[in-house]
Amino acid sequence: FQRRTGSARIDARGATIYGERLSRMNLDSTFEGNRLEIAMRAQSPEIERLNLDSAATLLFQGDTIDVALSRLNGTAFEQPVSLEQPSRVTIAPENFSLTLPRLRFGSGTATANLAVSGDTVDASLELSSFLIPLDLLSGNLPRAVVLNGAGRMEGPLANPRGDARIVAETPEGDGGTARLQSEVALRDRVATISAALTANGASLGLNGTLELAEGLQRATWTSPQSALALQLNGRGEVSQLDAFLPIGEDRVGGAFDISGMIDGSLAAPRAQGRVTLTRGRYENAAFGTVLDKLELQASGDSTGLNLDRLQATDGDSGTITAEGAWPFVKGAARKASLRLERFRLIRRDDIAATVSGTLGLDIEQDAPILRGELAIETATVNLSETPTQRLQAIEVIEVPSRG
């Protein structure tokens, strides 16, 4: 490295990040001896007005690499971004360190430090109103979450001691309010976990322990024999969660209750749980299908899942019932049955249909067999209610008759 010098410039246009177009990125680098200087600028109005300017220096000294991020300024996701002090990473055969004095994003800040020296570790993290954008992720997620909290871990890598508490909240007016509070305590190679999620009044809670059999000296912190014991409980109204569910314009309601547990080891976990829904209601926006007075009970364990009961009306006198079993054992028979009694399957202004009958699904040796008989009791099609844009124009050619 000592005798080499040079420079390079990269100008990229039209690159994509998570499917979003990056309009322009410039990267300039200068290499002299054991020192590499890098400056980068990125712009994209499509990615929430991204406009970042950064600079870093890399030093190569024998087996040690020192990286210093000296500048980071601009905007991203319509939020100001700045690095108040240089950040540094040092990588050596027996040591690793990371220092992030203060990264500001929007009105929040993040500070982090990590030092691994020989067989010991010292790490800390502080978050204050730190915004995490979720716009680029798929799913029915809120636009962003705000993080507050702190964590600390120190001691020998084989058996460190640590505590962390992080609270994540959705900003007000973002399609519903949700709050996730999580706490982790690490003692004697056992992590004690507590998490509580509340969303518009509904709640989910997770509590338990996970054994870190090998401490932090291995690339994987756990082994197949690591013991675990977790419990999940939750209840509330489904309508309190619809802002976070991928249901589009459909509507759901009812009271849910969830309970479950997992114990054993990572190699051989044992699980069991139960889900119930009472006073339920579901409305499908596309077909107008209604499930009213919906009662559902499902259970499961390490051997399989069961739909113990599902019954509902169509909002009138029609009914639907279903049950099924889905064992996990390879080759085991899986069964499901559905019964409709004058059930209004389609309920729209232009089309309506009432159906009766039964359907049964049997899967043996991974070969599905569907049996049953359905009868359309009544059906109506109202062309006057059919939107004209759904009707395709047909070209007519008149052919004169002969004679």
Coordinates of C-alpha atoms in Angstrom, one line a residue:
F1 CA 0.0 0.0 0.0
Q2 CA 2.8 2.4 0.8
R3 CA 3.8 3.1 -2.8
R4 CA 0.4 3.1 -4.5
T5 CA -1.6 6.2 -5.4
G6 CA -4.6 6.9 -7.5
S7 CA -8.1 8.3 -7.8
A8 CA -11.4 7.2 -9.1
R9 CA -14.9 8.7 -9.8
I10 CA -18.2 6.9 -10.2
D11 CA -21.3 8.6 -11.4
A12 CA -24.4 6.3 -11.3
R13 CA -27.9 7.2 -12.5
G14 CA -31.1 5.3 -12.4
A15 CA -30.1 2.8 -9.7
T16 CA -32.8 1.4 -7.4
I17 CA -33.1 0.9 -3.7
Y18 CA -35.9 -1.4 -2.5
G19 CA -37.6 -0.8 -5.8
E20 CA -37.3 3.0 -5.6
R21 CA -35.3 4.9 -8.2
L22 CA -32.1 6.6 -7.1
S23 CA -31.8 9.5 -9.6
R24 CA -28.1 10.2 -9.1
M25 CA -25.1 9.1 -7.0
N26 CA -21.5 10.5 -7.2
L27 CA -18.6 8.8 -5.5
D28 CA -15.0 10.2 -5.6
S29 CA -12.1 8.4 -4.1
T30 CA -8.4 9.2 -3.7
F31 CA -5.8 6.5 -2.6
E32 CA -2.4 7.6 -1.4
G33 CA -0.1 5.2 0.5
N34 CA -2.2 3.6 3.2
R35 CA -4.9 6.2 3.1
L36 CA -8.2 6.1 1.1
E37 CA -10.4 9.2 1.0
I38 CA -14.0 8.7 -0.1
A39 CA -16.7 11.3 -0.7
M40 CA -20.2 10.3 -1.8
R41 CA -23.4 12.2 -2.7
A42 CA -26.8 10.7 -3.4
Q43 CA -30.0 12.3 -4.6
S44 CA -33.5 11.0 -5.3
P45 CA -36.8 12.9 -5.1
E46 CA -38.6 9.6 -5.4
I47 CA -37.1 8.3 -2.1
E48 CA -38.8 10.9 0.0
R49 CA -36.5 13.7 -1.1
L50 CA -33.2 11.9 -0.4
N51 CA -30.2 14.2 -0.6
L52 CA -27.1 13.0 1.3
D53 CA -23.5 14.2 1.4
S54 CA -20.9 12.0 3.2
A55 CA -17.1 11.6 3.5
A56 CA -15.0 8.9 5.0
T57 CA -11.3 8.0 5.5
L58 CA -9.9 4.5 5.6
L59 CA -6.4 3.8 7.0
F60 CA -4.7 0.5 6.4
Q61 CA -1.9 -0.3 9.0
G62 CA -0.7 -3.9 8.9
D63 CA -3.6 -6.1 10.0
T64 CA -5.6 -3.1 11.3
I65 CA -8.3 -1.1 9.3
D66 CA -9.5 2.2 10.7
V67 CA -12.6 3.7 9.2
A68 CA -13.6 7.3 10.1
L69 CA -16.9 8.7 8.9
S70 CA -16.2 12.4 9.1
R71 CA -19.3 13.9 7.4
L72 CA -22.9 12.9 6.9
N73 CA -25.4 15.7 6.2
G74 CA -28.6 16.1 4.2
T75 CA -32.2 14.9 4.2
A76 CA -33.8 11.5 3.9
F77 CA -37.5 10.6 4.1
E78 CA -38.2 14.3 4.5
Q79 CA -36.2 14.4 7.7
P80 CA -32.8 16.2 8.3
V81 CA -29.8 13.9 8.8
S82 CA -26.5 15.0 10.4
L83 CA -23.5 13.4 12.2
E84 CA -22.6 15.8 15.0
Q85 CA -19.1 14.2 15.5
P86 CA -17.0 11.8 13.4
S87 CA -17.9 8.1 13.8
R88 CA -15.1 5.6 13.9
V89 CA -14.7 1.8 13.3
T90 CA -11.5 -0.1 14.0
I91 CA -11.0 -3.7 12.9
A92 CA -8.0 -5.6 14.2
P93 CA -7.3 -9.4 14.6
E94 CA -8.0 -9.3 18.4
N95 CA -10.0 -6.1 18.7
F96 CA -13.0 -4.4 17.2
S97 CA -14.5 -1.0 18.1
L98 CA -17.3 1.2 16.9
T99 CA -18.0 4.7 18.1
L100 CA -21.1 6.6 17.0
P101 CA -21.1 9.8 19.1
R102 CA -24.4 11.3 17.9
L103 CA -26.4 10.6 14.8
R104 CA -29.3 13.0 14.4
F105 CA -32.3 12.1 12.3
G106 CA -35.3 14.4 12.3
S107 CA -35.7 15.5 15.9
G108 CA -34.2 12.3 17.4
T109 CA -30.7 11.1 18.1
A110 CA -28.8 7.8 18.3
T111 CA -25.6 7.1 20.2
A112 CA -23.7 3.8 20.1
N113 CA -20.4 2.3 21.3
L114 CA -19.0 -1.2 20.9
A115 CA -15.6 -2.4 22.0
V116 CA -14.5 -6.1 21.8
S117 CA -11.0 -6.5 23.2
G118 CA -9.6 -10.0 23.5
D119 CA -12.2 -11.9 25.5
T120 CA -14.2 -8.9 26.8
V121 CA -17.0 -6.8 25.5
D122 CA -18.3 -3.3 26.4
A123 CA -21.3 -2.0 24.4
S124 CA -23.9 0.7 24.9
L125 CA -26.8 2.2 22.9
E126 CA -29.0 5.2 23.5
L127 CA -32.0 6.2 21.4
S128 CA -34.0 9.4 21.9
S129 CA -37.1 10.1 19.7
F130 CA -35.2 8.3 16.8
L131 CA -37.4 7.9 13.7
I132 CA -37.3 4.6 11.7
P133 CA -39.1 5.0 8.3
L134 CA -41.1 2.0 7.2
D135 CA -42.3 3.4 3.9
L136 CA -40.0 1.2 1.7
L137 CA -41.1 -2.1 3.4
S138 CA -43.9 -4.1 2.1
G139 CA -47.0 -4.9 4.0
N140 CA -49.7 -2.9 5.8
L141 CA -47.2 -1.1 8.1
P142 CA -47.3 2.4 9.6
R143 CA -45.2 5.0 7.8
A144 CA -42.7 5.1 10.7
V145 CA -42.0 4.2 14.3
V146 CA -40.2 6.3 16.9
L147 CA -37.7 4.6 19.2
N148 CA -36.7 5.6 22.7
G149 CA -34.5 3.5 25.1
A150 CA -31.1 2.4 26.1
G151 CA -29.0 -0.7 26.5
R152 CA -25.8 -1.8 28.1
M153 CA -23.7 -5.0 27.9
E154 CA -20.3 -5.7 29.5
G155 CA -18.0 -8.4 30.8
P156 CA -16.4 -11.5 29.4
L157 CA -17.6 -12.7 26.0
A158 CA -18.2 -16.2 27.5
N159 CA -20.7 -14.8 30.1
P160 CA -21.5 -11.1 29.6
R161 CA -24.1 -9.1 31.7
G162 CA -26.5 -6.8 30.1
D163 CA -29.8 -4.9 30.2
A164 CA -31.9 -3.2 27.5
R165 CA -35.2 -1.4 27.3
I166 CA -36.6 -0.1 24.0
V167 CA -40.0 1.5 23.4
A168 CA -41.3 1.8 19.8
E169 CA -44.3 3.9 19.1
T170 CA -46.2 4.9 15.9
P171 CA -46.5 8.7 15.4
E172 CA -49.9 10.2 16.2
G173 CA -52.3 10.3 13.3
D174 CA -50.6 7.4 11.4
G175 CA -53.6 5.1 10.9
G176 CA -53.8 4.1 14.6
T177 CA -51.6 4.1 17.6
A178 CA -49.3 1.2 18.6
R179 CA -46.7 0.9 21.3
L180 CA -44.2 -1.9 21.7
Q181 CA -42.2 -2.0 24.9
S182 CA -39.5 -4.6 25.1
E183 CA -37.0 -5.5 27.9
V184 CA -34.1 -7.9 27.9
A185 CA -31.9 -8.9 30.8
L186 CA -28.8 -11.1 30.3
R187 CA -27.5 -13.0 33.3
D188 CA -25.5 -16.2 33.6
R189 CA -26.0 -17.0 29.9
V190 CA -29.7 -16.7 30.1
A191 CA -31.7 -13.9 28.4
T192 CA -35.0 -13.0 30.1
I193 CA -37.4 -11.4 27.6
S194 CA -40.4 -9.3 28.2
A195 CA -42.4 -7.6 25.4
A196 CA -45.8 -5.9 25.4
L197 CA -47.6 -4.6 22.3
T198 CA -50.7 -2.4 22.6
A199 CA -52.6 -1.1 19.6
N200 CA -55.7 1.1 20.0
G201 CA -56.6 -0.8 23.1
A202 CA -55.8 -4.4 22.0
S203 CA -52.8 -6.1 23.6
L204 CA -50.2 -8.8 23.0
G205 CA -47.6 -10.0 25.6
L206 CA -44.6 -12.2 25.3
N207 CA -42.5 -13.3 28.2
G208 CA -39.9 -16.0 28.7
T209 CA -36.3 -17.0 28.7
L210 CA -33.7 -18.2 26.2
E211 CA -30.4 -19.9 27.1
L212 CA -27.2 -18.6 25.4
A213 CA -25.2 -21.7 25.9
E214 CA -22.0 -20.5 24.3
G215 CA -22.1 -16.9 25.4
L216 CA -20.8 -14.5 22.7
Q217 CA -17.7 -16.4 21.7
R218 CA -19.3 -18.2 18.9
A219 CA -20.8 -16.8 15.7
T220 CA -24.1 -18.2 16.8
W221 CA -25.1 -17.3 20.4
T222 CA -27.2 -20.4 20.8
S223 CA -26.9 -24.1 20.3
P224 CA -29.5 -26.7 19.3
Q225 CA -29.6 -27.7 23.0
S226 CA -30.3 -24.1 24.2
A227 CA -33.4 -24.2 26.4
L228 CA -36.3 -21.8 25.9
A229 CA -39.5 -21.1 27.6
L230 CA -41.8 -18.5 26.1
Q231 CA -45.5 -17.6 26.7
L232 CA -47.7 -15.5 24.5
N233 CA -51.0 -13.9 25.6
G234 CA -53.2 -11.4 23.9
R235 CA -56.8 -10.1 23.7
G236 CA -58.8 -7.2 22.4
E237 CA -61.1 -6.2 19.5
V238 CA -60.0 -7.1 16.0
S239 CA -61.2 -3.7 14.8
Q240 CA -58.6 -2.1 17.0
L241 CA -55.9 -3.7 14.8
D242 CA -57.4 -3.2 11.3
A243 CA -55.2 -0.3 10.6
F244 CA -52.2 -2.7 10.8
L245 CA -53.8 -5.7 9.0
P246 CA -53.4 -6.4 5.2
I247 CA -57.1 -6.4 4.6
G248 CA -57.4 -3.5 2.1
E249 CA -61.0 -2.3 2.0
D250 CA -62.4 -5.3 3.8
R251 CA -63.8 -4.9 7.3
V252 CA -63.3 -7.2 10.3
G253 CA -64.6 -7.1 13.9
G254 CA -65.0 -9.2 17.0
A255 CA -63.2 -10.1 20.2
F256 CA -60.1 -12.2 20.0
D257 CA -58.2 -14.1 22.6
I258 CA -54.8 -15.7 22.0
S259 CA -52.7 -17.9 24.3
G260 CA -49.7 -20.0 23.6
M261 CA -46.4 -21.4 24.9
I262 CA -43.1 -22.8 23.6
D263 CA -40.7 -24.8 25.7
G264 CA -38.1 -27.5 25.3
S265 CA -35.0 -26.7 23.2
L266 CA -34.2 -25.0 19.9
A267 CA -33.6 -28.4 18.4
A268 CA -36.8 -30.0 19.8
P269 CA -39.3 -27.2 20.7
R270 CA -42.7 -28.1 22.2
A271 CA -45.5 -25.7 21.4
Q272 CA -49.2 -25.4 22.1
G273 CA -51.7 -22.6 21.7
R274 CA -55.3 -21.5 21.2
V275 CA -57.1 -18.7 19.3
T276 CA -60.7 -17.8 19.8
L277 CA -62.9 -15.2 18.1
T278 CA -66.3 -14.3 19.4
R279 CA -68.9 -11.8 18.2
G280 CA -67.0 -11.7 14.9
R281 CA -68.0 -10.0 11.7
Y282 CA -66.2 -9.9 8.3
E283 CA -67.3 -8.0 5.2
N284 CA -65.6 -8.6 1.8
A285 CA -65.5 -5.4 -0.3
A286 CA -65.2 -7.2 -3.7
F287 CA -68.1 -9.7 -3.4
G288 CA -70.1 -8.2 -0.6
T289 CA -69.8 -11.5 1.3
V290 CA -70.7 -11.1 5.0
L291 CA -69.8 -13.4 7.9
D292 CA -71.8 -12.3 10.9
K293 CA -72.1 -13.7 14.4
L294 CA -68.8 -15.3 13.6
E295 CA -67.5 -17.8 16.2
L296 CA -64.1 -19.4 15.7
Q297 CA -61.9 -21.6 17.8
A298 CA -58.5 -23.0 16.6
S299 CA -55.9 -24.8 18.5
G300 CA -52.5 -26.4 17.9
D301 CA -49.4 -28.0 19.3
S302 CA -46.2 -29.5 18.0
T303 CA -48.1 -32.3 16.2
G304 CA -50.5 -30.1 14.2
L305 CA -53.2 -27.5 13.8
N306 CA -56.9 -27.9 14.3
L307 CA -59.9 -25.7 13.3
D308 CA -62.1 -26.8 16.1
R309 CA -65.1 -24.7 15.2
L310 CA -66.2 -22.0 12.7
Q311 CA -69.7 -20.9 12.4
A312 CA -71.4 -17.8 11.1
T313 CA -74.4 -16.4 9.4
D314 CA -74.6 -14.3 6.2
G315 CA -76.3 -11.5 8.1
D316 CA -79.7 -13.0 7.5
S317 CA -80.9 -16.6 7.8
G318 CA -78.0 -18.3 5.9
T319 CA -75.3 -20.2 7.8
I320 CA -71.8 -21.5 7.2
T321 CA -69.9 -24.0 9.4
A322 CA -66.4 -25.5 9.0
E323 CA -63.9 -27.6 10.8
G324 CA -60.6 -29.3 9.9
A325 CA -57.3 -30.9 11.1
W326 CA -53.8 -30.4 9.7
P327 CA -51.2 -32.7 11.3
F328 CA -47.6 -32.0 10.8
V329 CA -46.6 -35.7 10.5
K330 CA -45.5 -36.4 7.0
G331 CA -48.1 -38.6 5.2
A332 CA -50.8 -38.1 7.8
A333 CA -54.3 -37.4 6.5
R334 CA -55.4 -33.8 6.5
K335 CA -59.1 -33.0 6.4
A336 CA -61.3 -30.0 6.2
S337 CA -65.1 -29.7 5.7
L338 CA -67.4 -26.8 4.8
R339 CA -71.2 -26.7 5.0
L340 CA -73.4 -23.9 3.6
E341 CA -77.1 -23.5 4.3
R342 CA -78.8 -21.0 2.0
F343 CA -75.8 -18.8 2.5
R344 CA -75.6 -15.6 0.4
L345 CA -72.2 -16.0 -1.1
I346 CA -72.3 -12.9 -3.3
R347 CA -74.1 -9.7 -2.2
R348 CA -73.7 -6.9 -4.6
D349 CA -76.0 -4.5 -6.4
D350 CA -75.3 -6.1 -9.8
I351 CA -74.9 -9.8 -8.8
A352 CA -76.3 -11.8 -5.9
A353 CA -76.2 -15.6 -5.3
T354 CA -77.3 -17.9 -2.5
V355 CA -75.7 -21.3 -2.2
S356 CA -76.3 -24.5 -0.2
G357 CA -74.2 -27.7 0.0
T358 CA -71.1 -29.3 1.4
L359 CA -67.4 -29.5 0.5
G360 CA -64.8 -31.8 1.9
L361 CA -61.0 -31.7 1.4
D362 CA -58.9 -34.7 2.1
I363 CA -55.1 -34.7 1.6
E364 CA -53.4 -38.1 1.8
Q365 CA -49.8 -38.6 0.8
D366 CA -49.8 -35.0 -0.4
A367 CA -52.6 -35.7 -2.9
P368 CA -55.6 -33.4 -2.4
I369 CA -59.1 -34.7 -3.1
L370 CA -62.0 -32.3 -3.1
R371 CA -65.5 -33.8 -2.8
G372 CA -68.9 -32.3 -2.4
E373 CA -72.0 -30.8 -3.9
L374 CA -73.0 -27.2 -4.1
A375 CA -76.4 -25.9 -5.4
I376 CA -77.2 -22.4 -6.3
E377 CA -80.5 -21.7 -4.6
T378 CA -81.1 -18.3 -6.1
A379 CA -79.1 -15.9 -8.3
T380 CA -79.8 -12.5 -9.8
V381 CA -78.0 -10.4 -12.3
N382 CA -79.1 -6.8 -12.6
L383 CA -77.6 -5.3 -15.8
S384 CA -78.9 -1.9 -15.0
E385 CA -76.6 -1.8 -12.0
T386 CA -73.6 -3.1 -14.0
P387 CA -71.0 -0.2 -14.4
T388 CA -70.7 0.6 -18.1
Q389 CA -66.9 0.5 -18.0
R390 CA -67.2 -3.2 -17.3
L391 CA -69.1 -3.9 -20.5
Q392 CA -66.9 -4.4 -23.6
A393 CA -68.0 -2.9 -26.8
I394 CA -68.6 -5.5 -29.6
E395 CA -68.0 -4.5 -33.2
V396 CA -71.0 -5.5 -35.4
I397 CA -70.6 -5.9 -39.2
E398 CA -73.9 -6.0 -41.1
V399 CA -73.9 -8.4 -44.1
P400 CA -76.6 -7.7 -46.7
S401 CA -78.8 -10.7 -47.3
R402 CA -78.9 -12.2 -50.8
G403 CA -82.1 -12.2 -52.8

